[in-house]
Short mmCIF file of C-alpha atoms in Angstrom, two decimals:
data_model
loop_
_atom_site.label_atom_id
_atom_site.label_comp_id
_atom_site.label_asym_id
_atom_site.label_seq_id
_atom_site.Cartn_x
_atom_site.Cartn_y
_atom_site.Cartn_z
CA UNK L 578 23.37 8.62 -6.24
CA UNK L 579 24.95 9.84 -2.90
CA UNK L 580 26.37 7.98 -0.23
CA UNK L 581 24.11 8.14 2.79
CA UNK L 582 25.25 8.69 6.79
CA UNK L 583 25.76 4.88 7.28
CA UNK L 584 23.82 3.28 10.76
CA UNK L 585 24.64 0.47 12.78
CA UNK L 586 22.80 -1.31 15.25
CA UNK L 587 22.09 -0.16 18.88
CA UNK L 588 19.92 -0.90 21.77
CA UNK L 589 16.07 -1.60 20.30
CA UNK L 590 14.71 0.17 23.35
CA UNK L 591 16.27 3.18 21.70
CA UNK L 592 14.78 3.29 18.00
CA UNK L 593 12.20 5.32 17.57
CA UNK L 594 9.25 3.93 16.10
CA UNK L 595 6.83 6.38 14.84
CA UNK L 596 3.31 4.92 14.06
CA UNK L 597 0.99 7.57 12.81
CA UNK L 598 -2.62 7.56 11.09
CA UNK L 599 -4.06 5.15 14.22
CA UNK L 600 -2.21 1.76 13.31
CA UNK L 601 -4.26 -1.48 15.04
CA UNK L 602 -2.96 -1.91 18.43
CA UNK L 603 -2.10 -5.59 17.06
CA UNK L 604 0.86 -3.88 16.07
CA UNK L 605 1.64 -1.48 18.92
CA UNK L 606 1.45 -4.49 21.10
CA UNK L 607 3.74 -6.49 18.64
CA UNK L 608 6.46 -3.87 18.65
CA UNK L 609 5.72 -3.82 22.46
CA UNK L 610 6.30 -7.55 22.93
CA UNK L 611 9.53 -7.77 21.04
CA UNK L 612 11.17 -4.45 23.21
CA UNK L 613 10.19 -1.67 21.32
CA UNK L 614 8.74 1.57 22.40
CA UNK L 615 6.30 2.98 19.46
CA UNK L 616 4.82 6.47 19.49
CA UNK L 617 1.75 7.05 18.67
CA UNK L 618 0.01 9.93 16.77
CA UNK L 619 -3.54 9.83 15.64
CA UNK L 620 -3.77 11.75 12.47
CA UNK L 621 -1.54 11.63 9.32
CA UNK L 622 1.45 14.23 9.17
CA UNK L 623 2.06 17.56 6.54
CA UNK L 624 5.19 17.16 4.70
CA UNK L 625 6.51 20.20 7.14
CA UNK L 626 5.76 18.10 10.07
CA UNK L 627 6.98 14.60 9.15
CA UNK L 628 10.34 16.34 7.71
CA UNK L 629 10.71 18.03 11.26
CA UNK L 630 10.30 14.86 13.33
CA UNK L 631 12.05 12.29 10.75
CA UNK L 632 15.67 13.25 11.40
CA UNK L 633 15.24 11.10 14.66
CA UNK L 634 12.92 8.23 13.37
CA UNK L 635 14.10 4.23 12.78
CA UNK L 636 11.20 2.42 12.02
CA UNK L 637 7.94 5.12 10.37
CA UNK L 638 4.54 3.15 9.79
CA UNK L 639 1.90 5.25 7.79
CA UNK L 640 -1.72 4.13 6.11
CA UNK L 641 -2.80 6.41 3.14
CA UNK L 642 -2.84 9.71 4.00
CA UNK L 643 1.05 10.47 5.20
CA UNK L 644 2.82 11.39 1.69
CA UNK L 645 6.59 10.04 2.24
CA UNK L 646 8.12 12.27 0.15
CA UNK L 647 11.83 13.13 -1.17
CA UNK L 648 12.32 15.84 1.01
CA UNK L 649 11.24 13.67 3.97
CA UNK L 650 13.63 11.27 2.65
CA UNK L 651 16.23 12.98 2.28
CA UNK L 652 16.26 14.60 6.11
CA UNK L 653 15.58 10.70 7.36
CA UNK L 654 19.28 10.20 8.79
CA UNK L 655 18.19 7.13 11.02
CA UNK L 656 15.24 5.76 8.88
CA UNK L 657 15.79 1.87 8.82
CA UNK L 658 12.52 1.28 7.11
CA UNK L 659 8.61 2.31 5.97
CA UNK L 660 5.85 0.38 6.46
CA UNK L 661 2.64 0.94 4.76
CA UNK L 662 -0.35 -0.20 7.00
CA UNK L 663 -2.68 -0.88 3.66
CA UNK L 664 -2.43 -2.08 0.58
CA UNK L 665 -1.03 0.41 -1.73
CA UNK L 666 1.87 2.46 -1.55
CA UNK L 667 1.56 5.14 -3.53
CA UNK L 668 2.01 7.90 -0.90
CA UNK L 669 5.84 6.93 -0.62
CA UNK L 670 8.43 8.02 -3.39
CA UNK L 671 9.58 4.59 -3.42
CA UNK L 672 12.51 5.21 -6.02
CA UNK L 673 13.74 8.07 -3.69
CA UNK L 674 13.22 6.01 -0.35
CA UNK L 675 15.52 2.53 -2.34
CA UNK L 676 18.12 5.30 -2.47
CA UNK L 677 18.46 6.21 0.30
CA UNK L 678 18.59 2.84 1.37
CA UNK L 679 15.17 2.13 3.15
CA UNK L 680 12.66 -0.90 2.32
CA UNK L 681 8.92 0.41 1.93
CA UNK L 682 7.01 -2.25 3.02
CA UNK L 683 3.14 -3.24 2.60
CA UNK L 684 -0.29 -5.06 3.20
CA UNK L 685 -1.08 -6.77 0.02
CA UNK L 686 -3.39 -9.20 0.96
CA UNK L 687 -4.75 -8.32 4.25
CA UNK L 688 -7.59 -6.28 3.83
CA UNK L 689 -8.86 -7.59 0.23
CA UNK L 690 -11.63 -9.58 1.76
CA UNK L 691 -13.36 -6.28 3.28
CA UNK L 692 -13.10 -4.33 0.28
CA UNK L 693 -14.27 -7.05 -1.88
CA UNK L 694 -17.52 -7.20 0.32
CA UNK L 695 -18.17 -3.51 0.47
CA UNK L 696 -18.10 -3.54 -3.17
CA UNK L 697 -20.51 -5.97 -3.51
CA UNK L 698 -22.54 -4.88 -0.79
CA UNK L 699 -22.74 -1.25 -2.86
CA UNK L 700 -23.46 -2.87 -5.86
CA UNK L 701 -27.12 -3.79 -4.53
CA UNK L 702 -27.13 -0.35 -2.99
CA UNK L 703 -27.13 0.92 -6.13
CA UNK L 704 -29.07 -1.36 -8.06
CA UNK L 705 -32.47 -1.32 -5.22
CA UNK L 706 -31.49 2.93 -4.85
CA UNK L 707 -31.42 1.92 -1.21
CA UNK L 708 -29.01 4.23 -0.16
CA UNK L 709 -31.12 7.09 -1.31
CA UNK L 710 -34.58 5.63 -0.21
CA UNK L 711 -32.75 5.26 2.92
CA UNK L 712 -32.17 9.42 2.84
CA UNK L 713 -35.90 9.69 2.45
CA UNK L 714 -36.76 8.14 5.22
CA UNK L 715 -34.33 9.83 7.37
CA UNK L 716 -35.96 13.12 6.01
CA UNK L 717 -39.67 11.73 7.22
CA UNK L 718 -40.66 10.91 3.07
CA UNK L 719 -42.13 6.85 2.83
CA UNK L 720 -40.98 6.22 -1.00
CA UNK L 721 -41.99 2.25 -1.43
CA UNK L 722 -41.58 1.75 -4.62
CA UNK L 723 -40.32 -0.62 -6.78
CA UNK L 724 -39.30 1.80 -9.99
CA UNK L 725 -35.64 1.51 -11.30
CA UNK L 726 -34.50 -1.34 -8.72
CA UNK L 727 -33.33 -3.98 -10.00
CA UNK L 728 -31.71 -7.09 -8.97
CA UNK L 729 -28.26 -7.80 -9.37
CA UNK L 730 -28.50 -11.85 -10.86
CA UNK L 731 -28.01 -11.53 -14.39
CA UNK L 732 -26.38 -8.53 -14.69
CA UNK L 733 -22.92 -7.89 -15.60
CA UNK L 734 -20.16 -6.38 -13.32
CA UNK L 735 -16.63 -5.08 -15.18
CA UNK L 736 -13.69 -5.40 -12.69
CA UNK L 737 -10.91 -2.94 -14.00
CA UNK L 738 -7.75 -4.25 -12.12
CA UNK L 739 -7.51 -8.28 -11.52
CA UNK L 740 -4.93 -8.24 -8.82
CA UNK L 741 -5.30 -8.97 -5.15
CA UNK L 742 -8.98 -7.66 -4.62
CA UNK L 743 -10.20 -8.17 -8.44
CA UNK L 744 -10.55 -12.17 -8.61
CA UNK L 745 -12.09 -11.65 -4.60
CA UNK L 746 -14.65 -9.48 -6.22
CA UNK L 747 -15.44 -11.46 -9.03
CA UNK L 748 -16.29 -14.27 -6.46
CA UNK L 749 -18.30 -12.67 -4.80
CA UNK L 750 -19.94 -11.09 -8.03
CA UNK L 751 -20.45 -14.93 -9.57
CA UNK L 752 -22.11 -16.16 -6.03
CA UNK L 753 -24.99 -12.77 -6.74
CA UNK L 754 -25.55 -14.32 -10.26
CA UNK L 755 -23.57 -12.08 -12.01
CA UNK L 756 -21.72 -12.38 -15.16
CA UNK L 757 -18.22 -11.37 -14.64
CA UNK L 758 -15.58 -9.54 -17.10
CA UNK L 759 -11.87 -7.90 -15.98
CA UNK L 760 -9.38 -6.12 -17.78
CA UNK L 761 -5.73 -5.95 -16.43
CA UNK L 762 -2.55 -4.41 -18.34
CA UNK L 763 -0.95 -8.04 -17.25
CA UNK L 764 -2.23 -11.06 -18.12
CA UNK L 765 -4.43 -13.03 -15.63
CA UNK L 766 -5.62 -16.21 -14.65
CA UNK L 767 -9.20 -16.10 -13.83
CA UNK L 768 -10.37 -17.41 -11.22
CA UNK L 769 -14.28 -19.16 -10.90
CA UNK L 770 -15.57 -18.05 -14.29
CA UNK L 771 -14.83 -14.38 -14.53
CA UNK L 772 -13.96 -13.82 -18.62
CA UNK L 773 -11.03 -11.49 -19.36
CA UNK L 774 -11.35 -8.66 -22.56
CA UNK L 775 -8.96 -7.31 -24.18
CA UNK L 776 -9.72 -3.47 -23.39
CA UNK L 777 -11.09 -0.56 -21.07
CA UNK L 778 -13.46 -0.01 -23.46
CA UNK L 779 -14.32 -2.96 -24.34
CA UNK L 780 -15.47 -4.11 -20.57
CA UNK L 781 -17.00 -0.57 -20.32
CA UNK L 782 -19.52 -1.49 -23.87
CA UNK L 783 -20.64 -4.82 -21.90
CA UNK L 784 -20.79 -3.84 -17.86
CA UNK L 785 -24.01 -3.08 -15.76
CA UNK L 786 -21.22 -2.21 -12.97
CA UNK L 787 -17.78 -0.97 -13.43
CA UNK L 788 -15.73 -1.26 -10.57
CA UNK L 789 -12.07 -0.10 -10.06
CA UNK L 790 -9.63 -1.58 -7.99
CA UNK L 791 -6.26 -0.26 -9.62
CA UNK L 792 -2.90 1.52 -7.71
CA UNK L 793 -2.26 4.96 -8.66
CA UNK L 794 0.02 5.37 -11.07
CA UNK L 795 0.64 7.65 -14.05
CA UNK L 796 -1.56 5.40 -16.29
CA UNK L 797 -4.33 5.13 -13.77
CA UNK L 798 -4.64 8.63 -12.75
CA UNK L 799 -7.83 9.81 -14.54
CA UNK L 800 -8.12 6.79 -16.55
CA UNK L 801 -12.03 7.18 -15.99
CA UNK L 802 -12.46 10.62 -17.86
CA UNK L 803 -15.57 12.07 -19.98
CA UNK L 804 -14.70 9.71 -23.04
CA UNK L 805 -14.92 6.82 -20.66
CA UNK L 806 -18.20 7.61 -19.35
CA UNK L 807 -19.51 7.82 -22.92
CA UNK L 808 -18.20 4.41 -23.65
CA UNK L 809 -20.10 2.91 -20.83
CA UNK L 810 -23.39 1.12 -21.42
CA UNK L 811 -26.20 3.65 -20.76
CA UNK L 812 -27.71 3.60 -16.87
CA UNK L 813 -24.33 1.42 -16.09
CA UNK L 814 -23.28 2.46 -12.46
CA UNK L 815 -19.84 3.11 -11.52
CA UNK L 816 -17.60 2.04 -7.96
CA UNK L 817 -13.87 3.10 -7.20
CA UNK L 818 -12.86 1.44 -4.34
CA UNK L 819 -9.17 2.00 -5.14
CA UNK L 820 -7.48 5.32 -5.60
CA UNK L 821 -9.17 8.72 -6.17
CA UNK L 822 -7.21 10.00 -8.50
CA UNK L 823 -8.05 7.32 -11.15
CA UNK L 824 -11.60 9.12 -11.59
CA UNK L 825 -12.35 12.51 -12.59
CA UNK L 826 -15.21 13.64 -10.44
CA UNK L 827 -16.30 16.45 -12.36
CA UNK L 828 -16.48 14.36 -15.93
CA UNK L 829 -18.77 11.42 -13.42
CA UNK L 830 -21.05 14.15 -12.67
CA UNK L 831 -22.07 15.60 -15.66
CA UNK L 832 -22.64 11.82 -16.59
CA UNK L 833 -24.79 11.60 -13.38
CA UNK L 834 -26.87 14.36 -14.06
CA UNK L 835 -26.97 13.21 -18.01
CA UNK L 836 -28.49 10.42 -16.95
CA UNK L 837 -25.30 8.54 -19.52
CA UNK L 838 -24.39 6.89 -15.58
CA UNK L 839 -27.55 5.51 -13.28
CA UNK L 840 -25.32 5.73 -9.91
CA UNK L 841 -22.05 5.70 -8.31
CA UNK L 842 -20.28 4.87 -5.40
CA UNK L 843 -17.10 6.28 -4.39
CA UNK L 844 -14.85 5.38 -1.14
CA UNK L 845 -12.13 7.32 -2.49
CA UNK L 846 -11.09 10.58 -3.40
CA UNK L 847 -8.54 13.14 -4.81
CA UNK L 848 -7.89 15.44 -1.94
CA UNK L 849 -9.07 13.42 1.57
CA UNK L 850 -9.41 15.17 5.09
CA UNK L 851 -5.99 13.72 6.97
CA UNK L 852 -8.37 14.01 10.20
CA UNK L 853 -11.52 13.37 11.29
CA UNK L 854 -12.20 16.94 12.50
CA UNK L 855 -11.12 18.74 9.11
CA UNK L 856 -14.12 19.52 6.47
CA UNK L 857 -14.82 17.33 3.79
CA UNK L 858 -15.27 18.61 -0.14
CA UNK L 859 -16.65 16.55 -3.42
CA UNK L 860 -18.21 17.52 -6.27
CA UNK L 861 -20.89 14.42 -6.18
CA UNK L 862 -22.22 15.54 -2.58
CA UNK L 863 -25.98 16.08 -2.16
CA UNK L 864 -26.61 13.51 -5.10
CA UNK L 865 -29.57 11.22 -4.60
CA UNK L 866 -27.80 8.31 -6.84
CA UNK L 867 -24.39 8.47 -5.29
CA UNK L 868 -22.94 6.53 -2.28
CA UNK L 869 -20.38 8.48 -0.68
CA UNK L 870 -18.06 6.20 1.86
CA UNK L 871 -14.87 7.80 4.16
CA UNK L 872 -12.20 5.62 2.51
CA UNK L 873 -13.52 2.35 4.92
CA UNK L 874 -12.97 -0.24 1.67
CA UNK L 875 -10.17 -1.69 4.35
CA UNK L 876 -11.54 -0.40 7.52
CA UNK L 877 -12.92 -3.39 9.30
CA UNK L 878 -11.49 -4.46 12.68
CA UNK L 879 -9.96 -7.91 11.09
CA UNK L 880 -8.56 -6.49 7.93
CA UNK L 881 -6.83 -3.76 10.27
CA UNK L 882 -5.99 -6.26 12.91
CA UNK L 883 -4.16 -8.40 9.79
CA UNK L 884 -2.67 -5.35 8.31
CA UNK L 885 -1.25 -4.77 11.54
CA UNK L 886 0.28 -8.15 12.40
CA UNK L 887 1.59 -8.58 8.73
CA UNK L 888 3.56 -5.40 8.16
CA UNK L 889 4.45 -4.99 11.76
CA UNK L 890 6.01 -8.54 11.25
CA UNK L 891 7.90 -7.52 8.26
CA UNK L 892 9.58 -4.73 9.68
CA UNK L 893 10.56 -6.28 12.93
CA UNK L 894 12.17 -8.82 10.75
CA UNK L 895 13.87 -6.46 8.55
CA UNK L 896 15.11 -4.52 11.93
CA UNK L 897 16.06 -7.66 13.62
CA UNK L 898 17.31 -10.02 10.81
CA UNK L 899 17.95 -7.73 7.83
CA UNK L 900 15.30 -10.22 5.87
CA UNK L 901 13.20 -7.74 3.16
CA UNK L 902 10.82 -10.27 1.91
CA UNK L 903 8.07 -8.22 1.13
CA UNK L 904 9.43 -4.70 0.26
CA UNK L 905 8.00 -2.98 -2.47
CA UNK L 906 10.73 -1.37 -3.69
CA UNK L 907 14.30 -3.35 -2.49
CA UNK L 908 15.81 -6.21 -3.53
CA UNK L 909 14.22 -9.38 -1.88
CA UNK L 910 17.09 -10.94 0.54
CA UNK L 911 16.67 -12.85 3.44
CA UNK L 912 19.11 -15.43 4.90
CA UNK L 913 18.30 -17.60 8.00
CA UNK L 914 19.81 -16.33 11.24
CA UNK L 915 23.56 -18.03 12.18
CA UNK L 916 24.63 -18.67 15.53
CA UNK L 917 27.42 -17.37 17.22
CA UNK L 918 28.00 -14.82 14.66
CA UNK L 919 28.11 -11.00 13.74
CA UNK L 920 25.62 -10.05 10.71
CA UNK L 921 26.39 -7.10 8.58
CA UNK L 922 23.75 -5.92 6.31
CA UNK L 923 25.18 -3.42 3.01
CA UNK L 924 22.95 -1.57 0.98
CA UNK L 925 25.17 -0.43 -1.45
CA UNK L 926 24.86 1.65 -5.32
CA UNK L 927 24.69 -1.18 -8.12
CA UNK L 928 27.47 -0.68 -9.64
CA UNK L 929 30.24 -3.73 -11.16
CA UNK L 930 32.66 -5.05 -8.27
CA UNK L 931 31.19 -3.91 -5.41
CA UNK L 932 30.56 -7.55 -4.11
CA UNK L 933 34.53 -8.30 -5.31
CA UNK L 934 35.66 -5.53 -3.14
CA UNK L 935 33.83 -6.41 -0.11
CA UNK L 936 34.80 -10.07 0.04
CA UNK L 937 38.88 -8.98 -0.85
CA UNK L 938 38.26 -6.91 2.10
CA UNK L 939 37.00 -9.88 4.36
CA UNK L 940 39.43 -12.35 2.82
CA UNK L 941 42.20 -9.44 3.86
CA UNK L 942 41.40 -9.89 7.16
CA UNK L 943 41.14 -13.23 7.18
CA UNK L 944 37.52 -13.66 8.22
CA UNK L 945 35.51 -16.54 8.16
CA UNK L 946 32.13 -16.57 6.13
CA UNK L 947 30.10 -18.11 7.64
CA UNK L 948 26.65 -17.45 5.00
CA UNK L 949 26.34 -14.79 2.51
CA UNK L 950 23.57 -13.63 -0.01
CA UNK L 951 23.42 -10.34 -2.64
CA UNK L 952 20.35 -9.12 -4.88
CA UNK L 953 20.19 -6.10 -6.66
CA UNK L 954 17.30 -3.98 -8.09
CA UNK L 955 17.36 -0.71 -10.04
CA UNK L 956 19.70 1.45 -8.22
CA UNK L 957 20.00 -0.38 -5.16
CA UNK L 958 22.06 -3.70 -4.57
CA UNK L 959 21.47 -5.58 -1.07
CA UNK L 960 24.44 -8.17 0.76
CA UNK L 961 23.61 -10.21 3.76
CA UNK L 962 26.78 -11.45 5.36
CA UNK L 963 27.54 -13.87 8.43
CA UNK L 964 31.22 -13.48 9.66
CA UNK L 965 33.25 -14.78 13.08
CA UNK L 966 32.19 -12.88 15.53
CA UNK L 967 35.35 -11.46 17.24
CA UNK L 968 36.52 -9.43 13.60
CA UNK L 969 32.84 -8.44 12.64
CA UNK L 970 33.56 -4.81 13.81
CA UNK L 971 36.80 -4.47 11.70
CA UNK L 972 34.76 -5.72 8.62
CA UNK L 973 31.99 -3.36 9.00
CA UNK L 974 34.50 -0.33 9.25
CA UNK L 975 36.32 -1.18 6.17
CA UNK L 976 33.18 -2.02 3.86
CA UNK L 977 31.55 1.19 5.38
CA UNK L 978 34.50 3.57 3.90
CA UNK L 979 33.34 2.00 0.42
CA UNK L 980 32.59 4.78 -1.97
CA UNK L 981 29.93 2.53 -3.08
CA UNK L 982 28.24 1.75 0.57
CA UNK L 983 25.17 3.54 1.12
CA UNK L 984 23.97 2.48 4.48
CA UNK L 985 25.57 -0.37 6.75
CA UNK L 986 24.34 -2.21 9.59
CA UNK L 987 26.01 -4.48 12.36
CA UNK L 988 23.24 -7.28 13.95
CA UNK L 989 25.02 -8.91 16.57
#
């Protein structure tokens, strides 16, 4: 690991706060409030174009679509932070971003509500073929009938992932009447009366309704393949609500038109328009017994308006206190505020002694500490520090010629 340019604070009116993919104005006005001055941009940003404006950013907030990358990373001289305006975070290389020394920050629990209620509300979609008698309609055909509709109350519903939207499903699932099974890789407690199995498999033998609500990971990505679909119970249906990757579109189809899978519904997808002007692609359009959705799981005006107070919250109080309670990929630090003092955050490589050598460096000066708190993870280690104010500048400049210092900040 490489020593990064090292940054130290200056006027807030100054940073550059780049919000892009249309964050909630909750948070514009937020940043606004405390004396920042965020730019805006629509739309989500190429790799080309976020490494050509990132040189100059402080503070970048993204949703899904902006893909953080090395490369970005690497050209982000003045990047204090990332904050991801959703739930998961797989869009940022968070191993590359902890070194070079910026917190990725998320929405875990602000939008699990909406997609929890979309997924139900699709699960009686699918079960009455309303979406698709709705088509009908819209083409002039009256098709009242009552022929493969079913209702939902004593059926079964398979939640694959039982972490922050899971057990909100499964509430939902048990207030329908539904029996309720999940499968995680960790072990969890259920909540209400949801039962957990032991395997993908098994939960795909005894589901009416699979539904997905895993991150993308290695493990995930097409862990719903063609020998998946053949383990499901015959004229099961299938939801993803989660990541797109984690389904392979062409192996769901043939199951579709096999008649092995009654319906689907899919909010997600492997390549997504970053606009809503560019043309949109999918193997499963034009299928009567498929519900198609634009990635809204999260988009409801209060699970946007949360997302937008929560993460904007957590980066203003990274910025202003150094606190990253909540980062995704950083050690978790925070330290109540001192008065009369300087503050002087170190992000440093984790390697033995570095906390030794910073503290003979403040006792050779004969500063005062005042409050002081370290945590490491992988890579990265973290220090909080509260010295006299009058020698905090003399401090920082010897701790930042550290071979081990990787970014260091002054908070007056």
């Amino acid at each position: 690991m490489q020593a990064m340019q090292k940054q130290f604070s200056f006027p807030k009116e100054k940073m550059k706060v780049l919000l892009l993919e249309g964050i909630h104005q909750a948070c514009v006005e937020k940043l606004v409030q405390a004396g920042y001055r965020p730019e805006l941009v629509k739309g989500a940003l190429s790799e080309a174009e976020l490494c050509e404006v990132i040189p100059s950013v402080h503070l970048l907030g993204i949703r899904s679509k902006t893909q953080v990358t090395d490369k970005a990373l690497s050209k982000a001289k003045s990047l204090l932070a990332v904050g991801c305006f959703c739930i998961g975070t797989d869009q940022v290389d968070l191993a590359s971003a902890a070194r070079h020394g910026v917190p990725v920050f998320n929405a875990p629990f602000s939008n699990t509500r909406s997609v929890a209620e979309l997924t139900l509300a699709e699960v009686v979609m699918l079960a009455r073929r309303a979406a698709h008698k709705s088509q009908l309609l819209h083409r002039g055909v009256w098709e009242k009938s009552a022929e493969g509709c079913v209702e939902v109350r004593n059926t079964s519903i398979g939640i694959v992932g039982y972490g922050h939207i899971g057990p909100q499903v499964g509430l939902l699932a048990e207030a329908f009447g539904m029996k309720v099974f999940y499968y995680d890789i960790l072990g969890k407690l259920p909540l209400g009366n949801a039962t957990p199995v032991t395997s993908l498999e098994e939960l795909l033998r005894q589901s009416d309704f699979v539904t997905l609500h895993v991150p993308e990971t290695p493990e995930t990505r097409n862990m719903i393949g063609a020998a998946q679909i053949e383990a499901m119970r015959p004229g099961a249906f299938l939801l993803n609500l989660s990541r797109g990757r984690v389904v392979d579109l062409d192996a769901l189809k043939r199951g579709l038109e096999s008649g092995k899978v009654a319906g689907a519904a899919i909010d997600v997808f492997p390549e997504e328009p970053k606009t809503n002007d560019e043309a949109f692609a999918c193997p499963l359009m034009g299928m009567d017994n498929v519900i198609l959705t634009p990635h809204i799981g999260g988009s409801t005006i209060e699970a946007q308006r949360n997302i937008g107070l929560e993460v904007g919250g957590t980066m203003l109080k990274f910025t202003e206190t150094g606190s990253t309670t909540g980062a995704v990929n950083f050690p978790q630090v925070e330290l109540p505020m001192v008065r009369d003092c300087h503050r002087i955050l170190n992000i440093h490589k984790n390697v033995p002694g570095v906390l030794s050598s910073i503290n003979s460096i403040i006792a050779g000066v004969g500063a005062n500490i005042r409050a002081q708190t370290l945590s490491t993870l992988g890579e990265v280690g973290y220090l909080i520090v509260d010295i006299d104010k009058e020698i905090s500048d003399t401090l920082r400049v010897a701790i930042d010629e550290l071979d081990t210092s990787i970014k260091t900040r002054i908070l007056f």
